[in-house]
Amino acid sequence: KQEATSSSEAAPITAEGEMPQKKFYRSRAHCNPLSFNEAFDYPTRPDLFDWTEEHYPEHPSLAQDNKEMSGFNAQSAAIRPDVLDVGCGFGGLTMALSPALPNNTILGLEIRAKVTEYVRLRIVAHRKENPGQYQNCSVMRTNAMKYLPNFFPKASLEKLFFCFPDPHFKRKNHPRRIVSERLLSEYAFLLKPEVGRLYCITDVKDLHDWHVEKCDAHPLFERLTEEEMEADPCVTLMKTETEEGKKVKREGRFGHDMYYQVYKRVDETKDGSGSTSATNFFCEGEFGVEVQ
């Protein structure tokens, strides 16, 4: 009996290929990314990471002859995520983006180990139930506030989603927020000019105002109009497919309203727009100075 008990305890909660049950993977809603000291593996350069090894082994863009080729360079050069769901939670949006963006490669980023494992098992189960589908999405556990440049080169991303991030209400904790002046410059570095989009959504009005203030002030981001956002199917998905979005509609802890805004990564070389230099940094209305 003791041997049977020990072997059953050692067995995984969810067998590979089966749909995981969320109740076994509950975790604290948020953690402090600045003091999270657990070691994460990351490459020294983006080109040293092979995304096809663990994340996209059957990616639709991989040709049959490429699959038969051995070697790092043949496969890693072809596949790299260009849509990131930062703080993906239980993976609702990550999963929804897969069929909605069949020509893109989606990656959910999550810092919590149990939640990341849930999303991984969920994707594996969907791939098993739907052969040929969900091969362009995956999940990775990492700290997005620290390691994005290690995984993604300049101008390689098309979309960045920040859905219902931790508000960090206390003023002393504002540096923990996922949208800030410093991080926006990092996101601008990673997004493709003119093509790149940054999506922010929350049910906390004060946090939404913070997002708008920081993004409006940054010279490399331009706010999309209401018409442009309505024409973007991804806006609808981030309102309806995230677990938090469904919870807001159902319970409404801070009210049943969701506040969102989408920004375009502008091209700083086009007509001089968005360019910041030593000569204009201290001009009124520019990045460094507020108009009184």
PDB file of C-alpha atoms in Angstrom:
ATOM      1  CA  LYS A   1       0.000   0.000   0.000  1.00  0.00           C
ATOM      2  CA  GLN A   2       2.818   2.394   0.846  1.00  0.00           C
ATOM      3  CA  GLU A   3       4.478   1.802  -2.538  1.00  0.00           C
ATOM      4  CA  ALA A   4       1.197   2.402  -4.371  1.00  0.00           C
ATOM      5  CA  THR A   5       0.593   5.585  -2.417  1.00  0.00           C
ATOM      6  CA  SER A   6       4.070   6.982  -3.121  1.00  0.00           C
ATOM      7  CA  SER A   7       3.834   6.209  -6.844  1.00  0.00           C
ATOM      8  CA  SER A   8       0.442   7.900  -7.106  1.00  0.00           C
ATOM      9  CA  GLU A   9       1.746  10.980  -5.304  1.00  0.00           C
ATOM     10  CA  ALA A  10       4.657  11.147  -7.758  1.00  0.00           C
ATOM     11  CA  ALA A  11       2.350  11.047 -10.756  1.00  0.00           C
ATOM     12  CA  PRO A  12       1.621  14.389 -12.465  1.00  0.00           C
ATOM     13  CA  ILE A  13      -1.665  16.136 -11.745  1.00  0.00           C
ATOM     14  CA  THR A  14      -2.511  16.125 -15.450  1.00  0.00           C
ATOM     15  CA  ALA A  15      -1.259  13.578 -17.974  1.00  0.00           C
ATOM     16  CA  GLU A  16       0.383  15.013 -21.078  1.00  0.00           C
ATOM     17  CA  GLY A  17      -2.288  15.570 -23.712  1.00  0.00           C
ATOM     18  CA  GLU A  18      -5.210  15.756 -21.287  1.00  0.00           C
ATOM     19  CA  MET A  19      -7.074  18.997 -20.573  1.00  0.00           C
ATOM     20  CA  PRO A  20      -5.911  20.421 -17.219  1.00  0.00           C
ATOM     21  CA  GLN A  21      -8.349  21.497 -14.533  1.00  0.00           C
ATOM     22  CA  LYS A  22      -7.799  25.064 -13.408  1.00  0.00           C
ATOM     23  CA  LYS A  23      -8.560  24.294  -9.747  1.00  0.00           C
ATOM     24  CA  PHE A  24      -5.281  22.371  -9.456  1.00  0.00           C
ATOM     25  CA  TYR A  25      -3.197  25.248 -10.806  1.00  0.00           C
ATOM     26  CA  ARG A  26      -4.427  28.199  -8.761  1.00  0.00           C
ATOM     27  CA  SER A  27      -1.747  30.637  -7.683  1.00  0.00           C
ATOM     28  CA  ARG A  28      -1.417  34.080  -6.175  1.00  0.00           C
ATOM     29  CA  ALA A  29      -2.897  36.661  -8.508  1.00  0.00           C
ATOM     30  CA  HIS A  30       0.315  38.682  -8.766  1.00  0.00           C
ATOM     31  CA  CYS A  31       3.911  38.797  -7.618  1.00  0.00           C
ATOM     32  CA  ASN A  32       6.570  41.478  -7.392  1.00  0.00           C
ATOM     33  CA  PRO A  33       8.628  41.197 -10.615  1.00  0.00           C
ATOM     34  CA  LEU A  34      11.382  43.427  -9.230  1.00  0.00           C
ATOM     35  CA  SER A  35      12.114  41.203  -6.235  1.00  0.00           C
ATOM     36  CA  PHE A  36      11.391  37.862  -7.886  1.00  0.00           C
ATOM     37  CA  ASN A  37      14.801  36.253  -7.479  1.00  0.00           C
ATOM     38  CA  GLU A  38      14.150  32.804  -8.887  1.00  0.00           C
ATOM     39  CA  ALA A  39      16.605  32.066 -11.667  1.00  0.00           C
ATOM     40  CA  PHE A  40      15.307  32.063 -15.244  1.00  0.00           C
ATOM     41  CA  ASP A  41      17.105  30.601 -18.238  1.00  0.00           C
ATOM     42  CA  TYR A  42      17.646  33.047 -21.071  1.00  0.00           C
ATOM     43  CA  PRO A  43      19.993  33.341 -24.058  1.00  0.00           C
ATOM     44  CA  THR A  44      22.713  35.940 -24.243  1.00  0.00           C
ATOM     45  CA  ARG A  45      21.478  36.835 -27.745  1.00  0.00           C
ATOM     46  CA  PRO A  46      18.116  36.277 -29.466  1.00  0.00           C
ATOM     47  CA  ASP A  47      19.647  34.345 -32.354  1.00  0.00           C
ATOM     48  CA  LEU A  48      20.945  31.681 -29.953  1.00  0.00           C
ATOM     49  CA  PHE A  49      17.456  30.500 -28.988  1.00  0.00           C
ATOM     50  CA  ASP A  50      15.721  27.782 -31.018  1.00  0.00           C
ATOM     51  CA  TRP A  51      11.952  28.317 -30.761  1.00  0.00           C
ATOM     52  CA  THR A  52      11.105  25.131 -32.619  1.00  0.00           C
ATOM     53  CA  GLU A  53      12.714  22.783 -30.111  1.00  0.00           C
ATOM     54  CA  GLU A  54      10.116  23.075 -27.322  1.00  0.00           C
ATOM     55  CA  HIS A  55       7.586  25.680 -28.380  1.00  0.00           C
ATOM     56  CA  TYR A  56       6.732  25.267 -32.086  1.00  0.00           C
ATOM     57  CA  PRO A  57       7.924  21.823 -33.258  1.00  0.00           C
ATOM     58  CA  GLU A  58       5.067  21.553 -35.792  1.00  0.00           C
ATOM     59  CA  HIS A  59       4.709  25.200 -36.750  1.00  0.00           C
ATOM     60  CA  PRO A  60       2.754  25.577 -40.012  1.00  0.00           C
ATOM     61  CA  SER A  61       5.532  27.668 -41.531  1.00  0.00           C
ATOM     62  CA  LEU A  62       8.002  24.840 -41.274  1.00  0.00           C
ATOM     63  CA  ALA A  63       8.328  23.129 -44.656  1.00  0.00           C
ATOM     64  CA  GLN A  64       8.412  19.341 -44.670  1.00  0.00           C
ATOM     65  CA  ASP A  65      11.995  19.220 -45.845  1.00  0.00           C
ATOM     66  CA  ASN A  66      12.986  21.662 -43.093  1.00  0.00           C
ATOM     67  CA  LYS A  67      11.453  19.343 -40.472  1.00  0.00           C
ATOM     68  CA  GLU A  68      13.681  16.543 -41.708  1.00  0.00           C
ATOM     69  CA  MET A  69      16.780  18.706 -41.540  1.00  0.00           C
ATOM     70  CA  SER A  70      18.830  18.511 -38.398  1.00  0.00           C
ATOM     71  CA  GLY A  71      20.677  21.436 -36.957  1.00  0.00           C
ATOM     72  CA  PHE A  72      19.865  24.591 -35.100  1.00  0.00           C
ATOM     73  CA  ASN A  73      20.102  27.196 -37.852  1.00  0.00           C
ATOM     74  CA  ALA A  74      17.758  25.580 -40.367  1.00  0.00           C
ATOM     75  CA  GLN A  75      14.730  25.767 -38.074  1.00  0.00           C
ATOM     76  CA  SER A  76      15.450  28.565 -35.609  1.00  0.00           C
ATOM     77  CA  ALA A  77      15.870  31.157 -38.358  1.00  0.00           C
ATOM     78  CA  ALA A  78      12.412  30.447 -39.735  1.00  0.00           C
ATOM     79  CA  ILE A  79      10.317  30.635 -36.559  1.00  0.00           C
ATOM     80  CA  ARG A  80      10.215  33.355 -33.913  1.00  0.00           C
ATOM     81  CA  PRO A  81       7.233  34.789 -31.956  1.00  0.00           C
ATOM     82  CA  ASP A  82       5.970  38.122 -33.254  1.00  0.00           C
ATOM     83  CA  VAL A  83       2.893  38.472 -31.000  1.00  0.00           C
ATOM     84  CA  LEU A  84       3.347  38.524 -27.211  1.00  0.00           C
ATOM     85  CA  ASP A  85       0.642  38.179 -24.568  1.00  0.00           C
ATOM     86  CA  VAL A  86       2.534  39.566 -21.568  1.00  0.00           C
ATOM     87  CA  GLY A  87       1.200  38.230 -18.286  1.00  0.00           C
ATOM     88  CA  CYS A  88      -1.011  35.771 -20.141  1.00  0.00           C
ATOM     89  CA  GLY A  89      -2.580  34.285 -16.996  1.00  0.00           C
ATOM     90  CA  PHE A  90      -4.503  31.102 -17.799  1.00  0.00           C
ATOM     91  CA  GLY A  91      -4.042  31.593 -21.537  1.00  0.00           C
ATOM     92  CA  GLY A  92      -7.485  32.651 -22.739  1.00  0.00           C
ATOM     93  CA  LEU A  93      -6.224  35.359 -25.086  1.00  0.00           C
ATOM     94  CA  THR A  94      -3.153  33.373 -26.149  1.00  0.00           C
ATOM     95  CA  MET A  95      -5.386  30.514 -27.281  1.00  0.00           C
ATOM     96  CA  ALA A  96      -7.885  32.822 -29.001  1.00  0.00           C
ATOM     97  CA  LEU A  97      -5.168  34.621 -30.962  1.00  0.00           C
ATOM     98  CA  SER A  98      -3.919  31.373 -32.524  1.00  0.00           C
ATOM     99  CA  PRO A  99      -6.814  30.874 -35.002  1.00  0.00           C
ATOM    100  CA  ALA A 100      -7.419  34.635 -35.286  1.00  0.00           C
ATOM    101  CA  LEU A 101      -3.818  35.282 -36.434  1.00  0.00           C
ATOM    102  CA  PRO A 102      -2.875  32.147 -38.412  1.00  0.00           C
ATOM    103  CA  ASN A 103       0.057  33.869 -40.113  1.00  0.00           C
ATOM    104  CA  ASN A 104       1.596  35.025 -36.834  1.00  0.00           C
ATOM    105  CA  THR A 105       3.419  33.205 -34.054  1.00  0.00           C
ATOM    106  CA  ILE A 106       1.911  33.838 -30.626  1.00  0.00           C
ATOM    107  CA  LEU A 107       3.688  33.474 -27.290  1.00  0.00           C
ATOM    108  CA  GLY A 108       2.157  33.901 -23.847  1.00  0.00           C
ATOM    109  CA  LEU A 109       4.543  35.108 -21.135  1.00  0.00           C
ATOM    110  CA  GLU A 110       3.842  34.296 -17.491  1.00  0.00           C
ATOM    111  CA  ILE A 111       5.993  34.560 -14.372  1.00  0.00           C
ATOM    112  CA  ARG A 112       4.063  32.086 -12.174  1.00  0.00           C
ATOM    113  CA  ALA A 113       5.202  28.472 -12.535  1.00  0.00           C
ATOM    114  CA  LYS A 114       1.898  26.682 -11.867  1.00  0.00           C
ATOM    115  CA  VAL A 115      -0.045  28.971 -14.180  1.00  0.00           C
ATOM    116  CA  THR A 116       2.526  28.560 -16.951  1.00  0.00           C
ATOM    117  CA  GLU A 117       2.280  24.779 -16.672  1.00  0.00           C
ATOM    118  CA  TYR A 118      -1.514  24.998 -16.898  1.00  0.00           C
ATOM    119  CA  VAL A 119      -1.324  26.990 -20.146  1.00  0.00           C
ATOM    120  CA  ARG A 120       1.289  24.615 -21.580  1.00  0.00           C
ATOM    121  CA  LEU A 121      -0.900  21.597 -20.874  1.00  0.00           C
ATOM    122  CA  ARG A 122      -3.917  23.423 -22.251  1.00  0.00           C
ATOM    123  CA  ILE A 123      -2.133  24.094 -25.533  1.00  0.00           C
ATOM    124  CA  VAL A 124      -0.900  20.487 -25.774  1.00  0.00           C
ATOM    125  CA  ALA A 125      -4.446  19.223 -25.176  1.00  0.00           C
ATOM    126  CA  HIS A 126      -5.900  21.518 -27.847  1.00  0.00           C
ATOM    127  CA  ARG A 127      -3.248  20.398 -30.311  1.00  0.00           C
ATOM    128  CA  LYS A 128      -4.164  16.777 -29.619  1.00  0.00           C
ATOM    129  CA  GLU A 129      -7.912  17.399 -29.956  1.00  0.00           C
ATOM    130  CA  ASN A 130      -7.504  19.576 -33.060  1.00  0.00           C
ATOM    131  CA  PRO A 131      -4.756  18.135 -35.289  1.00  0.00           C
ATOM    132  CA  GLY A 132      -2.954  20.818 -37.254  1.00  0.00           C
ATOM    133  CA  GLN A 133      -4.291  23.647 -35.099  1.00  0.00           C
ATOM    134  CA  TYR A 134      -2.750  25.714 -32.277  1.00  0.00           C
ATOM    135  CA  GLN A 135       0.739  24.931 -33.569  1.00  0.00           C
ATOM    136  CA  ASN A 136       1.492  28.653 -33.821  1.00  0.00           C
ATOM    137  CA  CYS A 137       0.992  29.426 -30.112  1.00  0.00           C
ATOM    138  CA  SER A 138       2.970  28.540 -27.019  1.00  0.00           C
ATOM    139  CA  VAL A 139       3.760  29.763 -23.507  1.00  0.00           C
ATOM    140  CA  MET A 140       6.993  30.509 -21.674  1.00  0.00           C
ATOM    141  CA  ARG A 141       7.783  31.249 -18.066  1.00  0.00           C
ATOM    142  CA  THR A 142       9.959  34.330 -17.694  1.00  0.00           C
ATOM    143  CA  ASN A 143      10.122  37.827 -16.233  1.00  0.00           C
ATOM    144  CA  ALA A 144       9.017  40.159 -19.044  1.00  0.00           C
ATOM    145  CA  MET A 145      10.315  43.212 -17.194  1.00  0.00           C
ATOM    146  CA  LYS A 146      13.883  41.908 -17.425  1.00  0.00           C
ATOM    147  CA  TYR A 147      14.562  39.505 -20.288  1.00  0.00           C
ATOM    148  CA  LEU A 148      12.630  40.506 -23.426  1.00  0.00           C
ATOM    149  CA  PRO A 149      15.732  41.837 -25.280  1.00  0.00           C
ATOM    150  CA  ASN A 150      17.460  38.506 -24.647  1.00  0.00           C
ATOM    151  CA  PHE A 151      14.778  36.656 -26.612  1.00  0.00           C
ATOM    152  CA  PHE A 152      13.646  39.136 -29.276  1.00  0.00           C
ATOM    153  CA  PRO A 153      15.738  41.290 -31.634  1.00  0.00           C
ATOM    154  CA  LYS A 154      15.039  44.853 -32.677  1.00  0.00           C
ATOM    155  CA  ALA A 155      11.860  45.458 -34.705  1.00  0.00           C
ATOM    156  CA  SER A 156      10.785  41.808 -34.542  1.00  0.00           C
ATOM    157  CA  LEU A 157       7.357  42.088 -32.867  1.00  0.00           C
ATOM    158  CA  GLU A 158       4.016  43.065 -34.371  1.00  0.00           C
ATOM    159  CA  LYS A 159       1.780  43.061 -31.292  1.00  0.00           C
ATOM    160  CA  LEU A 160       2.246  43.423 -27.546  1.00  0.00           C
ATOM    161  CA  PHE A 161      -0.708  42.772 -25.214  1.00  0.00           C
ATOM    162  CA  PHE A 162      -0.901  43.957 -21.599  1.00  0.00           C
ATOM    163  CA  CYS A 163      -4.256  42.693 -20.352  1.00  0.00           C
ATOM    164  CA  PHE A 164      -5.417  43.500 -16.834  1.00  0.00           C
ATOM    165  CA  PRO A 165      -1.942  43.881 -15.289  1.00  0.00           C
ATOM    166  CA  ASP A 166      -1.392  44.299 -11.560  1.00  0.00           C
ATOM    167  CA  PRO A 167      -2.414  47.906 -10.697  1.00  0.00           C
ATOM    168  CA  HIS A 168       0.183  48.237  -7.896  1.00  0.00           C
ATOM    169  CA  PHE A 169      -1.968  50.892  -6.243  1.00  0.00           C
ATOM    170  CA  LYS A 170       0.589  52.180  -3.733  1.00  0.00           C
ATOM    171  CA  ARG A 171       2.732  54.977  -5.051  1.00  0.00           C
ATOM    172  CA  LYS A 172       5.925  53.297  -3.833  1.00  0.00           C
ATOM    173  CA  ASN A 173       5.036  50.274  -5.980  1.00  0.00           C
ATOM    174  CA  HIS A 174       4.480  52.179  -9.232  1.00  0.00           C
ATOM    175  CA  PRO A 175       7.946  51.128 -10.529  1.00  0.00           C
ATOM    176  CA  ARG A 176       6.563  47.574 -10.637  1.00  0.00           C
ATOM    177  CA  ARG A 177       3.970  48.504 -13.259  1.00  0.00           C
ATOM    178  CA  ILE A 178       4.478  46.827 -16.614  1.00  0.00           C
ATOM    179  CA  VAL A 179       3.975  50.131 -18.493  1.00  0.00           C
ATOM    180  CA  SER A 180       6.528  52.838 -17.660  1.00  0.00           C
ATOM    181  CA  GLU A 181       8.783  55.326 -19.423  1.00  0.00           C
ATOM    182  CA  ARG A 182      11.757  52.969 -19.349  1.00  0.00           C
ATOM    183  CA  LEU A 183       9.853  49.870 -20.434  1.00  0.00           C
ATOM    184  CA  LEU A 184       8.023  51.738 -23.204  1.00  0.00           C
ATOM    185  CA  SER A 185      11.388  52.542 -24.774  1.00  0.00           C
ATOM    186  CA  GLU A 186      12.203  48.836 -24.611  1.00  0.00           C
ATOM    187  CA  TYR A 187       8.878  47.926 -26.202  1.00  0.00           C
ATOM    188  CA  ALA A 188       9.468  50.511 -28.937  1.00  0.00           C
ATOM    189  CA  PHE A 189      12.835  48.899 -29.634  1.00  0.00           C
ATOM    190  CA  LEU A 190      11.184  45.497 -30.102  1.00  0.00           C
ATOM    191  CA  LEU A 191       8.118  46.568 -32.127  1.00  0.00           C
ATOM    192  CA  LYS A 192       8.211  47.003 -35.892  1.00  0.00           C
ATOM    193  CA  PRO A 193       7.850  50.670 -36.898  1.00  0.00           C
ATOM    194  CA  GLU A 194       4.416  51.528 -38.346  1.00  0.00           C
ATOM    195  CA  VAL A 195       3.341  47.879 -38.052  1.00  0.00           C
ATOM    196  CA  GLY A 196       3.771  47.332 -34.317  1.00  0.00           C
ATOM    197  CA  ARG A 197       0.799  47.717 -31.968  1.00  0.00           C
ATOM    198  CA  LEU A 198       0.730  47.998 -28.179  1.00  0.00           C
ATOM    199  CA  TYR A 199      -2.547  46.989 -26.487  1.00  0.00           C
ATOM    200  CA  CYS A 200      -3.485  47.975 -22.925  1.00  0.00           C
ATOM    201  CA  ILE A 201      -6.693  47.008 -21.112  1.00  0.00           C
ATOM    202  CA  THR A 202      -7.728  47.192 -17.450  1.00  0.00           C
ATOM    203  CA  ASP A 203     -10.791  47.569 -15.269  1.00  0.00           C
ATOM    204  CA  VAL A 204      -9.033  50.117 -13.027  1.00  0.00           C
ATOM    205  CA  LYS A 205      -9.590  53.686 -14.243  1.00  0.00           C
ATOM    206  CA  ASP A 206      -6.521  55.077 -12.452  1.00  0.00           C
ATOM    207  CA  LEU A 207      -4.294  52.492 -14.098  1.00  0.00           C
ATOM    208  CA  HIS A 208      -5.819  53.218 -17.503  1.00  0.00           C
ATOM    209  CA  ASP A 209      -5.058  56.914 -16.996  1.00  0.00           C
ATOM    210  CA  TRP A 210      -1.480  55.941 -16.146  1.00  0.00           C
ATOM    211  CA  HIS A 211      -1.185  53.884 -19.361  1.00  0.00           C
ATOM    212  CA  VAL A 212      -2.533  56.737 -21.470  1.00  0.00           C
ATOM    213  CA  GLU A 213      -0.323  59.322 -19.781  1.00  0.00           C
ATOM    214  CA  LYS A 214       2.865  57.325 -20.262  1.00  0.00           C
ATOM    215  CA  CYS A 215       2.130  56.217 -23.819  1.00  0.00           C
ATOM    216  CA  ASP A 216       0.934  59.646 -24.967  1.00  0.00           C
ATOM    217  CA  ALA A 217       4.143  61.199 -23.639  1.00  0.00           C
ATOM    218  CA  HIS A 218       6.433  58.754 -25.398  1.00  0.00           C
ATOM    219  CA  PRO A 219       7.643  60.001 -28.796  1.00  0.00           C
ATOM    220  CA  LEU A 220       7.614  56.544 -30.417  1.00  0.00           C
ATOM    221  CA  PHE A 221       3.954  55.743 -29.774  1.00  0.00           C
ATOM    222  CA  GLU A 222       0.853  57.224 -31.346  1.00  0.00           C
ATOM    223  CA  ARG A 223      -2.683  56.660 -30.103  1.00  0.00           C
ATOM    224  CA  LEU A 224      -5.111  54.931 -32.468  1.00  0.00           C
ATOM    225  CA  THR A 225      -8.524  56.457 -33.061  1.00  0.00           C
ATOM    226  CA  GLU A 226     -11.773  54.840 -31.920  1.00  0.00           C
ATOM    227  CA  GLU A 227     -12.510  53.874 -35.533  1.00  0.00           C
ATOM    228  CA  GLU A 228      -9.123  52.210 -35.934  1.00  0.00           C
ATOM    229  CA  MET A 229      -9.579  50.241 -32.718  1.00  0.00           C
ATOM    230  CA  GLU A 230     -13.074  49.100 -33.693  1.00  0.00           C
ATOM    231  CA  ALA A 231     -11.674  47.751 -36.956  1.00  0.00           C
ATOM    232  CA  ASP A 232      -9.076  45.668 -35.108  1.00  0.00           C
ATOM    233  CA  PRO A 233     -10.433  42.179 -34.213  1.00  0.00           C
ATOM    234  CA  CYS A 234      -7.759  41.802 -31.546  1.00  0.00           C
ATOM    235  CA  VAL A 235      -9.429  44.528 -29.484  1.00  0.00           C
ATOM    236  CA  THR A 236     -12.605  42.460 -29.300  1.00  0.00           C
ATOM    237  CA  LEU A 237     -10.629  39.354 -28.352  1.00  0.00           C
ATOM    238  CA  MET A 238      -8.808  41.013 -25.468  1.00  0.00           C
ATOM    239  CA  LYS A 239     -12.157  42.189 -24.074  1.00  0.00           C
ATOM    240  CA  THR A 240     -13.978  38.875 -24.435  1.00  0.00           C
ATOM    241  CA  GLU A 241     -11.419  36.048 -24.292  1.00  0.00           C
ATOM    242  CA  THR A 242      -9.275  36.910 -21.271  1.00  0.00           C
ATOM    243  CA  GLU A 243     -10.262  35.329 -17.969  1.00  0.00           C
ATOM    244  CA  GLU A 244     -10.086  38.737 -16.333  1.00  0.00           C
ATOM    245  CA  GLY A 245     -12.331  40.303 -18.966  1.00  0.00           C
ATOM    246  CA  LYS A 246     -14.955  37.620 -18.419  1.00  0.00           C
ATOM    247  CA  LYS A 247     -14.647  38.118 -14.666  1.00  0.00           C
ATOM    248  CA  VAL A 248     -15.170  41.865 -14.992  1.00  0.00           C
ATOM    249  CA  LYS A 249     -18.378  41.302 -16.929  1.00  0.00           C
ATOM    250  CA  ARG A 250     -19.516  38.667 -14.432  1.00  0.00           C
ATOM    251  CA  GLU A 251     -18.481  40.142 -11.061  1.00  0.00           C
ATOM    252  CA  GLY A 252     -17.128  43.651 -11.613  1.00  0.00           C
ATOM    253  CA  ARG A 253     -14.880  44.115  -8.573  1.00  0.00           C
ATOM    254  CA  PHE A 254     -13.949  47.630  -9.699  1.00  0.00           C
ATOM    255  CA  GLY A 255     -17.094  48.033 -11.782  1.00  0.00           C
ATOM    256  CA  HIS A 256     -18.203  46.397 -14.993  1.00  0.00           C
ATOM    257  CA  ASP A 257     -16.315  48.794 -17.266  1.00  0.00           C
ATOM    258  CA  MET A 258     -13.145  47.953 -19.156  1.00  0.00           C
ATOM    259  CA  TYR A 259     -10.770  50.709 -20.214  1.00  0.00           C
ATOM    260  CA  TYR A 260      -8.463  50.115 -23.128  1.00  0.00           C
ATOM    261  CA  GLN A 261      -6.273  51.876 -25.649  1.00  0.00           C
ATOM    262  CA  VAL A 262      -4.118  50.774 -28.572  1.00  0.00           C
ATOM    263  CA  TYR A 263      -0.956  52.523 -29.719  1.00  0.00           C
ATOM    264  CA  LYS A 264       1.004  52.357 -32.953  1.00  0.00           C
ATOM    265  CA  ARG A 265       4.767  52.203 -33.005  1.00  0.00           C
ATOM    266  CA  VAL A 266       5.681  55.202 -35.167  1.00  0.00           C
ATOM    267  CA  ASP A 267       8.627  55.338 -37.533  1.00  0.00           C
ATOM    268  CA  GLU A 268      11.087  57.853 -36.140  1.00  0.00           C
ATOM    269  CA  THR A 269      12.857  58.109 -39.505  1.00  0.00           C
ATOM    270  CA  LYS A 270       9.698  59.131 -41.365  1.00  0.00           C
ATOM    271  CA  ASP A 271       9.256  62.903 -41.651  1.00  0.00           C
ATOM    272  CA  GLY A 272      11.216  63.295 -38.449  1.00  0.00           C
ATOM    273  CA  SER A 273       8.206  62.293 -36.367  1.00  0.00           C
ATOM    274  CA  GLY A 274       8.985  60.676 -33.083  1.00  0.00           C
ATOM    275  CA  SER A 275      12.707  61.466 -33.284  1.00  0.00           C
ATOM    276  CA  THR A 276      14.271  62.597 -30.014  1.00  0.00           C
ATOM    277  CA  SER A 277      17.712  64.128 -29.927  1.00  0.00           C
ATOM    278  CA  ALA A 278      19.824  66.381 -27.741  1.00  0.00           C
ATOM    279  CA  THR A 279      18.513  69.428 -29.615  1.00  0.00           C
ATOM    280  CA  ASN A 280      14.797  68.830 -29.023  1.00  0.00           C
ATOM    281  CA  PHE A 281      14.746  66.771 -25.822  1.00  0.00           C
ATOM    282  CA  PHE A 282      14.261  69.864 -23.634  1.00  0.00           C
ATOM    283  CA  CYS A 283      11.771  71.613 -25.923  1.00  0.00           C
ATOM    284  CA  GLU A 284       8.262  72.196 -24.636  1.00  0.00           C
ATOM    285  CA  GLY A 285       5.940  69.381 -25.544  1.00  0.00           C
ATOM    286  CA  GLU A 286       8.764  66.977 -26.306  1.00  0.00           C
ATOM    287  CA  PHE A 287       9.632  63.824 -24.387  1.00  0.00           C
ATOM    288  CA  GLY A 288      11.641  65.475 -21.643  1.00  0.00           C
ATOM    289  CA  VAL A 289       9.510  68.534 -20.831  1.00  0.00           C
ATOM    290  CA  GLU A 290       5.870  68.991 -19.960  1.00  0.00           C
ATOM    291  CA  VAL A 291       3.939  72.013 -21.196  1.00  0.00           C
ATOM    292  CA  GLN A 292       2.845  74.115 -18.224  1.00  0.00           C
TER     293      GLN A 292
END
